[in-house]
Coordinates of C-alpha atoms in Angstrom, one line a residue:
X1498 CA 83.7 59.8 102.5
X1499 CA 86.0 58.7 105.3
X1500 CA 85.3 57.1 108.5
X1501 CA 87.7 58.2 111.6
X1502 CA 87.9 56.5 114.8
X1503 CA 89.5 58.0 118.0
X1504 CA 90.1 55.9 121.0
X1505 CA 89.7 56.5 124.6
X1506 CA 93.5 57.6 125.0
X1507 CA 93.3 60.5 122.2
X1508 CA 90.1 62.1 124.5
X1509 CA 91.5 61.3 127.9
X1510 CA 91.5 65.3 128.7
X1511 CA 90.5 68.8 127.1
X1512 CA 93.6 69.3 125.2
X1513 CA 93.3 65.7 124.1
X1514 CA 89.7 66.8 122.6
X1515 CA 91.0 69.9 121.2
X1516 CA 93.5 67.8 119.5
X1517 CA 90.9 65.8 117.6
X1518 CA 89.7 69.0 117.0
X1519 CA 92.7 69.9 115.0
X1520 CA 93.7 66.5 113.1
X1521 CA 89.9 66.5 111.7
X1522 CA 90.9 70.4 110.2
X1523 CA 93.6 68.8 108.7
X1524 CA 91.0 67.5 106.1
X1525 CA 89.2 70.4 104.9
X1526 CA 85.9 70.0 102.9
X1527 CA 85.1 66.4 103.7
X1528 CA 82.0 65.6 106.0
X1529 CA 83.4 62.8 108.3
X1530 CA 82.2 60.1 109.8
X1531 CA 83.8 60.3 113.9
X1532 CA 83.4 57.3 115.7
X1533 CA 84.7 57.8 119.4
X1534 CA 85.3 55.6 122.1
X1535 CA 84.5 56.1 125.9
X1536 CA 87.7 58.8 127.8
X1537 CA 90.5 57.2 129.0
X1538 CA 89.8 54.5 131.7
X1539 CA 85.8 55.1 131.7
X1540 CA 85.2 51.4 130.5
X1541 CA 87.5 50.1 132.9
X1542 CA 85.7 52.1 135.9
X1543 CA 82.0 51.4 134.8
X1544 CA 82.9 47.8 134.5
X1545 CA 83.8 48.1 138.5
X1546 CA 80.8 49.9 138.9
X1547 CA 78.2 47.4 137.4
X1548 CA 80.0 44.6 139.5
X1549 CA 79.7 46.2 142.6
X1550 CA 75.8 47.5 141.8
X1551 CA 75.1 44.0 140.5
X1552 CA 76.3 42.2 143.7
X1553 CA 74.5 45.0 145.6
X1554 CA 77.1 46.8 147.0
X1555 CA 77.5 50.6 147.1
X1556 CA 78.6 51.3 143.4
X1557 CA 78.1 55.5 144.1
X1558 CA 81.3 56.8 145.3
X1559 CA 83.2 55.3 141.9
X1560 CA 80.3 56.8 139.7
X1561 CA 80.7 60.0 141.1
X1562 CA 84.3 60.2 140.5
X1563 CA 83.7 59.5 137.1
X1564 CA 81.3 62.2 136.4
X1565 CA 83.6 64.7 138.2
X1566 CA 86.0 63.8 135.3
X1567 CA 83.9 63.9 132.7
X1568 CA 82.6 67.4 134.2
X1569 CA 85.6 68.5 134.5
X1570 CA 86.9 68.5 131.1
X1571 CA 84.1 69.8 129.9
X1572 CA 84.4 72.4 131.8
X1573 CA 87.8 73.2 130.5
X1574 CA 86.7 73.1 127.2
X1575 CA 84.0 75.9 128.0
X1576 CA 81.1 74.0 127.4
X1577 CA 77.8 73.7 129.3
X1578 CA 76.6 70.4 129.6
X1579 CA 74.5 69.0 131.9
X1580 CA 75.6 65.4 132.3
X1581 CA 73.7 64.5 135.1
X1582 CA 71.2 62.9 133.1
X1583 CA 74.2 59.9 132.1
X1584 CA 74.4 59.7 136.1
X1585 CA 70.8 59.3 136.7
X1586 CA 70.6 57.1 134.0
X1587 CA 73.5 54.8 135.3
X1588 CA 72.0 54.6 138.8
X1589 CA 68.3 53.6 137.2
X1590 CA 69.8 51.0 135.3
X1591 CA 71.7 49.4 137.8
X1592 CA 69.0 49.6 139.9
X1593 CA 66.2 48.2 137.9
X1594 CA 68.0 45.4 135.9
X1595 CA 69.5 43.4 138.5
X1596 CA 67.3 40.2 137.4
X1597 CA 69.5 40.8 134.0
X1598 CA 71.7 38.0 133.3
X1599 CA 75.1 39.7 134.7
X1600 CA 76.7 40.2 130.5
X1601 CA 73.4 41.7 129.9
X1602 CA 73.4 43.9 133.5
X1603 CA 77.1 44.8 131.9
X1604 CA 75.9 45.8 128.7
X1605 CA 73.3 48.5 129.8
X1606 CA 75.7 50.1 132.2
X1607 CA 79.1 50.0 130.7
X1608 CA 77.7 51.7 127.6
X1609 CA 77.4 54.7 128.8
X1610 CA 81.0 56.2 128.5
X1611 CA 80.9 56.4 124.7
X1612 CA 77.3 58.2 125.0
X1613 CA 79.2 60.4 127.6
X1614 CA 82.7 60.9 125.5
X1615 CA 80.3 61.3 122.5
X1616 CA 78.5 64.4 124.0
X1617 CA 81.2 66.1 124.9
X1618 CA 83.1 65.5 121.8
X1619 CA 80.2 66.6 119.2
X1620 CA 79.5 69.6 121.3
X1621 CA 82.9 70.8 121.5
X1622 CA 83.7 70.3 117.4
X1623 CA 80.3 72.3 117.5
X1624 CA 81.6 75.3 119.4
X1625 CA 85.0 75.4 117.2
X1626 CA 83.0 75.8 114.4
X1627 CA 82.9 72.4 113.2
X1628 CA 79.1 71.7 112.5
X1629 CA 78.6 68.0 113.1
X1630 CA 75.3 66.1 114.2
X1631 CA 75.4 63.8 117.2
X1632 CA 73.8 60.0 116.3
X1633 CA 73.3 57.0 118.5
X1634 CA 75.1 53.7 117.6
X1635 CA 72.0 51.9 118.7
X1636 CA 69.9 53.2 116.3
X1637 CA 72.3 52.3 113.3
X1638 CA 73.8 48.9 114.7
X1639 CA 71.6 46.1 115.3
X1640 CA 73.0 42.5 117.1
X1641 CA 71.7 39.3 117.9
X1642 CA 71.4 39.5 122.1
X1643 CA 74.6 37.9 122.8
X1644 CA 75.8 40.4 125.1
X1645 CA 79.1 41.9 125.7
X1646 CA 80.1 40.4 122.3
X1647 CA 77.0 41.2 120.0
X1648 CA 76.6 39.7 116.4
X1649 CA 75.8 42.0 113.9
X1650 CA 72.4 42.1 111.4
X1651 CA 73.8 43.1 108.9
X1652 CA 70.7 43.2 106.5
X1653 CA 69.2 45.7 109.5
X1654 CA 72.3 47.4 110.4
X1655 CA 73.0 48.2 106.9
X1656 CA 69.6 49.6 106.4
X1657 CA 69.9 51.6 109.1
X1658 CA 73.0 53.3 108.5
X1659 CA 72.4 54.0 104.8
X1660 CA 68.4 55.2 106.1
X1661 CA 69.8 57.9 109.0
X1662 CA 73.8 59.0 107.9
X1663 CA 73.8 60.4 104.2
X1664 CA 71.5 62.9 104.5
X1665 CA 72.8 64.3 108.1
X1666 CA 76.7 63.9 105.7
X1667 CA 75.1 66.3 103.2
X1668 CA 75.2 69.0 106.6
X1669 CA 78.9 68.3 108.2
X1670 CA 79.8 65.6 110.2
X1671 CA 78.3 62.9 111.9
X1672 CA 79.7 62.0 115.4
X1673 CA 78.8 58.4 116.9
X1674 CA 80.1 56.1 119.4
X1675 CA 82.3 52.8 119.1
X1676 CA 81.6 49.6 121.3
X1677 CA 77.5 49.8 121.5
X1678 CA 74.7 48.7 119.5
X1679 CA 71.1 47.4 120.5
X1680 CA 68.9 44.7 119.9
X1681 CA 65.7 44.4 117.5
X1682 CA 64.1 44.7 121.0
X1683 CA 65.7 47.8 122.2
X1684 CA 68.2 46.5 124.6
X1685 CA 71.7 48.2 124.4
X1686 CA 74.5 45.6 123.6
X1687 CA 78.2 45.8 123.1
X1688 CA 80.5 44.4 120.3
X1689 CA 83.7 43.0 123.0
X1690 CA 86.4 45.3 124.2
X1691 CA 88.2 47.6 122.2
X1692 CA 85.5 47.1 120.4
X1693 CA 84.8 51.0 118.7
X1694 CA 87.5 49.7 115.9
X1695 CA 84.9 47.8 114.9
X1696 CA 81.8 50.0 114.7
X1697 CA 84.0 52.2 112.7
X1698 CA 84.6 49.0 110.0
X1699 CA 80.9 48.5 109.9
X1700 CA 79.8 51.8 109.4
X1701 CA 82.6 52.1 106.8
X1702 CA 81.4 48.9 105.0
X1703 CA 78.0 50.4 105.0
X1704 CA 78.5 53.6 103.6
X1705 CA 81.5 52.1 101.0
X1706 CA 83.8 54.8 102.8
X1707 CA 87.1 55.2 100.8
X1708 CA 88.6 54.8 103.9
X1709 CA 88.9 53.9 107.3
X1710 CA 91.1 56.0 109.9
X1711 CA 92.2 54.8 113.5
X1712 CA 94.0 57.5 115.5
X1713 CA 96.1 55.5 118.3
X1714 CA 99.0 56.5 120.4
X1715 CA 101.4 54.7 118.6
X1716 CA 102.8 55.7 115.1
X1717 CA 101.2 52.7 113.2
X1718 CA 100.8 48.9 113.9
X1719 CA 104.0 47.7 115.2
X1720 CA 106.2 44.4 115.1
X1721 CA 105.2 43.9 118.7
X1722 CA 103.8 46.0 122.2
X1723 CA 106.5 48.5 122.6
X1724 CA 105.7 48.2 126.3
X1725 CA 106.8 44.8 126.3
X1726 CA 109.3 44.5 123.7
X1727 CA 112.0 47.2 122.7
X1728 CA 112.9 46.5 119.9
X1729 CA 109.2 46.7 118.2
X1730 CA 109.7 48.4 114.6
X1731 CA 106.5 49.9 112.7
X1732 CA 104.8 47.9 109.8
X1733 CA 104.4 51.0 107.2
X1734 CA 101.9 48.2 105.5
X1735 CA 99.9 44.9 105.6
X1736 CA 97.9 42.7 103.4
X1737 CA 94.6 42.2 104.8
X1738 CA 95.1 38.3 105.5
X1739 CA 98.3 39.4 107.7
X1740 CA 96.2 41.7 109.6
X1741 CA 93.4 39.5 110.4
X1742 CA 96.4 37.0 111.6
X1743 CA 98.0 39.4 113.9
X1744 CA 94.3 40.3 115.4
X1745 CA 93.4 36.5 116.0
X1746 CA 96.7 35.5 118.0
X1747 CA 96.1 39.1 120.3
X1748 CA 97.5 41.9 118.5
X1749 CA 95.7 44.6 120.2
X1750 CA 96.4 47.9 118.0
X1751 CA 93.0 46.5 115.9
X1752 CA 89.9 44.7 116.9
X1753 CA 89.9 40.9 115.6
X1754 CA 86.8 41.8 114.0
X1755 CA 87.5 45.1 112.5
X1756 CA 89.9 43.7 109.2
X1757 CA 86.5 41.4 107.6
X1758 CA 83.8 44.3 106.5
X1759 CA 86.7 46.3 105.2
X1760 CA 88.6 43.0 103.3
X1761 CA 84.8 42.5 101.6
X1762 CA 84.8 45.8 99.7
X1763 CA 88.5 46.5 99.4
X1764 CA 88.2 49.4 101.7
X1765 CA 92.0 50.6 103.3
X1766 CA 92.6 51.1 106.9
X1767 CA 95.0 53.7 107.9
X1768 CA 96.5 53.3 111.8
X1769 CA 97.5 56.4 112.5
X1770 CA 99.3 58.8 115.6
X1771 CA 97.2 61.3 116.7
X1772 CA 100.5 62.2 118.5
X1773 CA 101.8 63.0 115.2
X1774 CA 99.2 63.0 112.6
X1775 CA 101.7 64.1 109.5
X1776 CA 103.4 60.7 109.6
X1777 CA 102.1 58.0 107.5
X1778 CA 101.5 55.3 109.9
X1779 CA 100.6 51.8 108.6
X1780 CA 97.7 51.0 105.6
X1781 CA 96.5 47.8 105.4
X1782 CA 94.7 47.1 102.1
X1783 CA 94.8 44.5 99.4
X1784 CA 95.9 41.0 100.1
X1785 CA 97.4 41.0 96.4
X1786 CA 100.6 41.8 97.3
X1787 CA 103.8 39.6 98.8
X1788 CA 105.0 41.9 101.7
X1789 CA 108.5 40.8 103.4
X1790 CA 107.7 40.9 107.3
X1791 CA 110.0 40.8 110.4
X1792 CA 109.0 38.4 113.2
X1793 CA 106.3 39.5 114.5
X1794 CA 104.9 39.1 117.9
X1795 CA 101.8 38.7 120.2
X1796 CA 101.2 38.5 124.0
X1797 CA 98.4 37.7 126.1
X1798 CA 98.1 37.3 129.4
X1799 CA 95.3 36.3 131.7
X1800 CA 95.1 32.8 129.7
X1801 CA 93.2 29.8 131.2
X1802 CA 94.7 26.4 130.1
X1803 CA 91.5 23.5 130.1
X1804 CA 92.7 20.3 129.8
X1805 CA 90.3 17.4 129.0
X1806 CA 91.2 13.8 129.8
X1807 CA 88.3 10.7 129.4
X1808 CA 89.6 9.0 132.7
X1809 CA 88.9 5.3 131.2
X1810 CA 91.6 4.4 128.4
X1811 CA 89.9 5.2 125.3
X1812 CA 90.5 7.6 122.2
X1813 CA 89.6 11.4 122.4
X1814 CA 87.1 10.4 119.1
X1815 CA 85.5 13.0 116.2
X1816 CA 81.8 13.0 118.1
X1817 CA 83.1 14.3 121.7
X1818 CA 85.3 16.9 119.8
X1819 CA 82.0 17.9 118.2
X1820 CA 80.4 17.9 121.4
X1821 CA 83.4 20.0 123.1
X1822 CA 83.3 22.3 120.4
X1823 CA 79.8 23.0 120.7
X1824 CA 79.7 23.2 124.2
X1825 CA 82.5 26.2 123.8
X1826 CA 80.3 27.9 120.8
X1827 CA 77.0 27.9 123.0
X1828 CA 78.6 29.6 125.7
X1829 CA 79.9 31.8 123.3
X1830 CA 83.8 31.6 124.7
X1831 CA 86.4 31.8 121.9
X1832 CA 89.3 29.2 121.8
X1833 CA 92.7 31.0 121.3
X1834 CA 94.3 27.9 120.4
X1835 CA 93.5 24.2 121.0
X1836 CA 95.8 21.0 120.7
X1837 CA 94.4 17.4 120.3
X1838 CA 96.5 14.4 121.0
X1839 CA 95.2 10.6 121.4
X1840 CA 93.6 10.6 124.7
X1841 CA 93.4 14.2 125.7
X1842 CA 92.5 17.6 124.3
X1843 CA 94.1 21.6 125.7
X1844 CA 92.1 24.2 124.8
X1845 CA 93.4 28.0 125.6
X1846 CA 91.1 30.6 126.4
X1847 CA 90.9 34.5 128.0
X1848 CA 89.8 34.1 131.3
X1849 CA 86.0 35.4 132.1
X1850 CA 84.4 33.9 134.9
X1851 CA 81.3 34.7 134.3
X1852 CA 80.6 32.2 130.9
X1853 CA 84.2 30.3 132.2
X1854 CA 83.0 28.6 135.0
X1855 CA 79.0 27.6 134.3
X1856 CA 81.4 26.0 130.7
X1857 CA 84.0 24.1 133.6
X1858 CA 80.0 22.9 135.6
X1859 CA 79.2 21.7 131.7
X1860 CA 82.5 20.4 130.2
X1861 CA 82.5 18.3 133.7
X1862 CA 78.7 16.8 133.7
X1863 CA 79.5 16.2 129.7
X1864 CA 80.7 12.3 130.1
X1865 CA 81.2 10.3 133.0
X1866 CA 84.3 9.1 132.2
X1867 CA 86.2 12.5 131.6
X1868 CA 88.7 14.8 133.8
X1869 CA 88.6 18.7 133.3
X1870 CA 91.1 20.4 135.0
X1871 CA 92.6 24.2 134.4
X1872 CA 95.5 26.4 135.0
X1873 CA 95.2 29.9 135.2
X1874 CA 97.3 33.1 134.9
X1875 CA 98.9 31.8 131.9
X1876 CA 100.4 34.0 129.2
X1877 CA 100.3 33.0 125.3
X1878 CA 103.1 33.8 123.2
X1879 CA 102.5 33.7 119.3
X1880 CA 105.2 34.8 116.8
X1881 CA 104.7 35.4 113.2
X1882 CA 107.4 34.6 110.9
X1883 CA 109.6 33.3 113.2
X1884 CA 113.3 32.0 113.5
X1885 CA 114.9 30.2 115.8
X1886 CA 117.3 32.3 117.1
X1887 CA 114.0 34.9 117.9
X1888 CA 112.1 31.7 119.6
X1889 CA 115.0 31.3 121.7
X1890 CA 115.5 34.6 123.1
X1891 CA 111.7 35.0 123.9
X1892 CA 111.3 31.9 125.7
X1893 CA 114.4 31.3 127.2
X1894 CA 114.0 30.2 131.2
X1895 CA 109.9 29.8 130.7
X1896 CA 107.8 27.2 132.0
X1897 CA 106.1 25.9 128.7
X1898 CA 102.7 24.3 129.5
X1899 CA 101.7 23.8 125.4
X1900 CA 103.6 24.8 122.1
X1901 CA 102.4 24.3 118.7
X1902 CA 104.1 25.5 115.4
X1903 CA 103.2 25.7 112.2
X1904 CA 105.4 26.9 109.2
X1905 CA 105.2 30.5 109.6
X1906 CA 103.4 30.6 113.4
X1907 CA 104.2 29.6 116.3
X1908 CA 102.8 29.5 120.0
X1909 CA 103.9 29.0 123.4
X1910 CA 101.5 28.8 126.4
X1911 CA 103.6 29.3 129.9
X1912 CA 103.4 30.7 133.5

């Protein structure tokens, strides 16, 4: 059984649906697993959405643009949906939750484009003959409640999966959506952005899939963004430990958390074009294997530099990292990189105001005697494998604000 997994760009429009249609004929006989992700920029307009209807503001206008989308390829594809009810659905949420936490308030409203891309998808592969059954994440993924980035059960999640999806297999395929999953409680949650790689590598790990299929726009996992770099090569293959690598320093072809359920039972993960789905693309798979790479590179931007400084003379000591770090892990904000030196600690992090400034009102009544200051709109340049001559070209003319290197990774944080 195999486990597919088609991002927002590969559903953006009705020929990009019929297109899915097609690549999943391409495998005859199988009963797939199709995990989809919300239609082109949905997440990015729901997210403006539940900002404005969270601060009160008249949120309508955008949501009714997005429905004419979504209408509208449907109605290209002939099919006779009554979305609506999403609509109606957004509008009472945002409505009723507004005593929500604001990542929780997020979590119930941004949801919704996979549950939209989801219905369109299944009943479309329904009307070209493809029988398939339409399931809700939240009924097979279960998370602790910390929201826009749940944790998974897996004891729960697992016995969910394996309770609702074999039998439904048995019929044809089982279309579900990336990104969302609920509490024990029944509140819908999400697993981070870009998150749908993920649900795809837990419902693989579940089910001990042979394998795990992402369909992207590119032709495989690349040496670096070919929007940013030119000369980005493919990577035809990657041991898992590489992979997991490139997905901590930012490379943003795979979730960071997508390589771990899959590296547990051995399961491959093919990154493939759905541009071109006869090309091989890149597998990732066993870590038993020594694999010459080219430099390879990541870039972030929209990087927050926090710079901690006690403001008496004394020695950044083993107890107030311990304090820092759990400071950073309670309000659940990940540190992208961190350097320590005698009397002051830089720690590098996305930038998210919403848990980043209640941390700064922490990290500032922690001691007395310590300065917290930050710099924002920072970018954060890691390359894998490196050489000098590639270090030099990259970061020729910048304005370095931290660099660390190790012996086959280095980073460099600048305006």
């Amino acid at each position: 059984m195999k486990v597919f997994k088609f991002g927002g760009a590969s559903v953006k429009d009705a020929d990009g649906v019929r297109n899915v249609a097609g690549i999943i004929r391409r495998f005859p006989g199988e009963h797939l697993v199709i995990v989809v992700s919300a239609i082109g920029k949905t997440t990015n307009a729901l997210e403006a959405v539940a900002r404005e209807a969270y601060a009160g503001r008249d949120s309508v206008a955008g949501l009714k643009q997005l429905m004419a989308t979504h209408t509208s390829i449907a109605t290209e594809l002939g099919l006779s949906l009554d979305l609506g009810y999403f609509f109606d659905q957004i509008l009472t949420q945002a409505e009723k939750n507004r005593d929500m936490p604001f990542p929780q308030y997020y979590d119930q409203i941004v949801s919704t484009g996979e549950q939209l891309s989801s219905t369109i998808l299944s009943a479309y592969l329904q009307q070209d003959g493809l029988e398939n059954t339409r399931v809700d994440a939240r009924e097979l993924i279960i998370t602790d409640d910390a929201w826009q980035s749940g944790n998974v059960l897996w004891v729960e999640t697992t016995a969910a999966i394996r309770r609702h999806l074999p039998a439904l297999l048995g019929k044809g395929h089982v279309v579900t959506q990336g990104f969302i999953g609920s509490t024990a409680s029944g509140y819908t949650t999400t697993l981070g952005r870009e998150g749908s790689d993920y649900s795809a590598a837990i419902l693989a790990h579940a089910l001990d899939a042979e394998g795990q299929w992402i369909w992207k726009d590119v032709p495989g996992v690349l040496s670096a963004d070919p929007k940013k770099f030119e000369d980005a090569t493919l990577l035809p293959e990657l041991t898992y430990y590489e992979a997991i690598e490139m997905t901590y320093y930012g490379a943003s072809v795979i979730h960071p958390k997508t390589i771990y359920p899959l590296q547990q039972k051995q399961i491959p993960l093919h990154v493939r074009s759905f541009l071109d789905p006869g090309a091989e693309g890149t597998v990732i798979a066993t870590d038993q294997k020594y694999i010459a790479y080219p430099p390879v590179v990541m870039h972030k931007t929209g990087q927050t530099l926090i710079s901690i400084t006690p403001s008496l003379t004394t020695f950044v000591a083993d107890m107030q990292m311990a304090d820092i770090y759990g400071l950073f892990s309670r309000h659940k904000l990940k540190i992208n990189t961190i350097q320590i030196a005698a009397q002051s600690v830089s720690i590098v992090v996305d930038y998210n105001p919403y848990v980043l400034e209640p941390l700064m009102q922490d990290l500032r009544g922690f001691y007395s005697h310590v300065q917290v200051r930050e710099n924002t709109n920072l970018q954060l340049l890691t390359v894998r494998h490196y050489s000098q001559e590639v270090l030099d070209r990259l970061i020729s003319n910048k304005k370095i604000f931290l660099e660390q290197r190790s012996r086959s990774t280095a980073q460099f944080l600048y305006e």
